[in-house]
Amino acid sequence: MADTRRRVKVYTLNEDRQWDDRGTGHVSSSYVERLKGMSLLVRAESDGSLLLESKINSNTAYQKQQDTLIVWSEAENYDLALSFQEKAGCDEIWEKICQVQGKDPSVDITQDLVDESEEERFDDMSSPGLELPPCELSRLEELAELVATSLPSPLRREKLALALENEGYIKKLLELFHVCEDLENVEGLHHLYEIIKGIFLLNRTALFEVMFSEECIMDVIGCLEYDPSLSLPRKHREFLTKTAKFKEVIPISDPELKQKIHQTYRVQYIQDMVLPTPSVFEENMLSTLHSFIFFNKVEIVGMLQEDEKFLTELFAQLTDDATDDDKRQELVNFLKEFCAFSQTLQPQNRDSFFKTLSNMGILPALEVILGMDDIQVRSAATDIFSYLVEYNPSMVREFVMQEAQQNDDDILLINLIIEHMICDPDPELGGAVQLMGLLRTLVDPENMLATANKTEKTEFLSFFYKHCMHVLTAPLLANTTEEKPSKGEPSPYNDDFQTAQLLALILELLTFCVEHHTYHIKNYIINKDILRRVLVLMSSKHAFVALCALRFMRKIIGLKDEFYNRYIMKAFLFEAVVKAFLNNGSRYNLLNSAIIEMFEFIRVEDIKSLTAHVIENYWKALEDVDYVQTFKGLKLRYEQQRERQDNPKLDSMRSILRNNRYRRDARTLEEEEEMWFNTDEDEMEDGEPGLLPADKSKNDDEIMDHFGKFMERKKLKDGDEKEVLTKSTLTGRQSPSFKLSFSSTSSGSSKSSLTSQSASSNSPGSPGSPGSPGSPGTTAKSTPHMAAITTKGGLIGLVDYPDDDEEEEEEEEDSDEKEQSPPLTKKARLGS
């Protein structure tokens, strides 16, 4: 078996500058008579065939890399590499190479690579300039070869560019182009194509100014029609002169401006259509061409901006009712392109640009255009509006607040934008998504200004909620009516995909408002009962809409605002969430995780009012969900809270005992803070200003009386129940003391159904029955015991919450102090 020290892989560098594996073999060095010298030989280990035979030339630069690689160039653009299995084998072959070249094996490179720039400097000293051949038909091939060989070298490119500039060579070449076309000299035309393309790659502004002049540019484009790789020439000049028409929507009186527009269009056409797609190596060589177009656009914007007569006429015709639709479309498209050109301006120049457009009345003009029926015109106007909003949203806000003092809500600019968003004909709502982004920018407080005299946030948000919010939420309210479908009937709201997408966009913006607008959105949600209407969408067949509705509620709960909490409890808004959770069954999906996360947030943050409300009204539906500890943790929080309420003296004594232990850890502080908030919360709530008149008229005593009367009626009713109802109707207004049962089929799959059951089997002392009321007309004591969600094979504990350990430790630690509290039933935790 051959020595593994000499085992190598042979690599060659391909055209894409990637190394190709040519095979594995064993390397040796020996004299080859045919090559007249010492050579490297690699024979394949599979069949002994010759993978490599390379003579060690005395002037070839070999490099040793990473102790196991030898790399060299065999010929121009042909690189080779040997990758050794062992360092020792690499060292042996390296010594042979160094011996042939008379080098010390300690070096990592056998030849000093002569810097090309140094060679060029030497050449530059001996020949200061590059001499071009005479501009004749017979010398075109020679000139094409000279251009091609000069491009790889920066100094030679510089010399070639100077020679072309100084001798006026480009115009002579274009004269030859006419001669070749007249003589139908195809070979000469192919050479001219290569020459002109090479001149583009020289990347010289001075040459571009000659080539793109009025007298030369069409001939330059003509030269580029004769690509040797194409069987037939292209017809670029024919397109530019006959097909492409220059339209002056408003006559341009300045001849220099008109010439600059023509030039820019043609150069842009050369860049996009005429020149072939540049390779990786040529891409940077066209940077000056990009810059030429860029600065031309800057000049055009500046010259148009200074022409007040032109802009005045433009906006006058845009808003004139006598302007026909085709003309108006041309005007709007021009203005759109004008604004697109402005993106090339420097910030200070862009300020001046948009200020000029504002003074000319661009916003009132857009308002007129957006009210038209032509979809293409409206689309272009929307793009213009997006430029204005993205650059200066405060300017747009100031305009819409001023026009609100004079116009009706229906024709306000923002309401027109909302209307177009709602009525977007695109099935994918591409335009609606763009408009929603603009609305979000306009209502974002982060980009609103605050001065000594006024606060833009306060003024604009007050305006928006008074004049615009009802337009935005109209589709949401229209598609979430209170009607409930009968069995087998379709949903009462439009649940097609396009409507679902629109409602999701609206919910996304409302969720943003909840996070950033504080009391404005709070008043709107509570007064208009928005959250209850949103939660109707939890039953949508489109999962993304249900998740948007849930995310909206989660954002509200995340604020931990008692105004919101009282509203949620009063309307029993968790009912829709629990129903969706149960209908989802045992499926482990995003909806399941999101709902559990929301309840886990309530538990971890210890939101007492919501904890009590959930346990007292929905515990029977959730108590057997044991693949996460969230709901059992909520029950534990609730019972600890009840214990403190029922035994305030004992709770105070416990706090004193804890303080006497001289151990004040995070859990001790947490319980003391809970006590302080529990004692002050009721006192503070009595004095808080309510957002709804209904809140002001109700106090805790009335709620307790109402709850007691409801309990008496409920007991009498439960005693008379004799049969099981087949369906439970869940509404946002009625008591959520619904009964839920899950019947397992013979195959073991779980199937959920909402049913009412007799409560006679539920004993008054059954575990988990709440002892204190939390919401009017509701109790879990009257809710019968029911089966848990059953799953095929069971569900694995998906989440391990570290807070559970702390709660259990605390429970064990304080067990000796619970004299009057009933013992808590401990449930086994999964995933611990």
Short mmCIF file of C-alpha atoms in Angstrom, two decimals, residues 19 40 60-73 79-84 90 93-94 97-98 101 105 107-113:
data_model
loop_
_atom_site.label_atom_id
_atom_site.label_comp_id
_atom_site.label_asym_id
_atom_site.label_seq_id
_atom_site.Cartn_x
_atom_site.Cartn_y
_atom_site.Cartn_z
CA TRP A 19 -12.06 24.95 -6.70
CA LEU A 40 5.20 16.46 -10.12
CA THR A 60 6.90 29.53 -11.41
CA ALA A 61 5.79 30.88 -8.03
CA TYR A 62 4.77 28.00 -5.73
CA GLN A 63 3.07 28.78 -2.42
CA LYS A 64 2.74 26.59 0.66
CA GLN A 65 -0.41 27.34 2.69
CA GLN A 66 -1.75 25.97 5.99
CA ASP A 67 1.08 23.34 6.12
CA THR A 68 -0.80 20.91 3.85
CA LEU A 69 -1.48 22.92 0.66
CA ILE A 70 0.75 23.74 -2.31
CA VAL A 71 -0.75 26.19 -4.84
CA TRP A 72 0.61 27.47 -8.15
CA SER A 73 -0.45 28.77 -11.57
CA ASP A 79 -4.51 27.52 -11.05
CA LEU A 80 -3.65 24.18 -9.44
CA ALA A 81 -3.53 22.99 -5.84
CA LEU A 82 -2.40 19.86 -4.03
CA SER A 83 -4.03 19.15 -0.69
CA PHE A 84 -1.98 16.67 1.38
CA CYS A 90 3.67 18.25 2.02
CA ILE A 93 7.34 17.67 -1.95
CA TRP A 94 7.99 21.29 -0.95
CA ILE A 97 10.28 22.06 -5.47
CA CYS A 98 12.66 24.36 -3.57
CA GLN A 101 14.37 26.30 -7.97
CA PRO A 105 12.60 25.23 2.03
CA VAL A 107 10.10 30.02 2.74
CA ASP A 108 6.36 29.82 2.06
CA ILE A 109 6.66 31.14 -1.51
CA THR A 110 9.40 30.25 -3.97
CA GLN A 111 9.26 33.40 -6.12
CA ASP A 112 8.68 37.04 -5.23
CA LEU A 113 5.52 38.03 -7.09
#
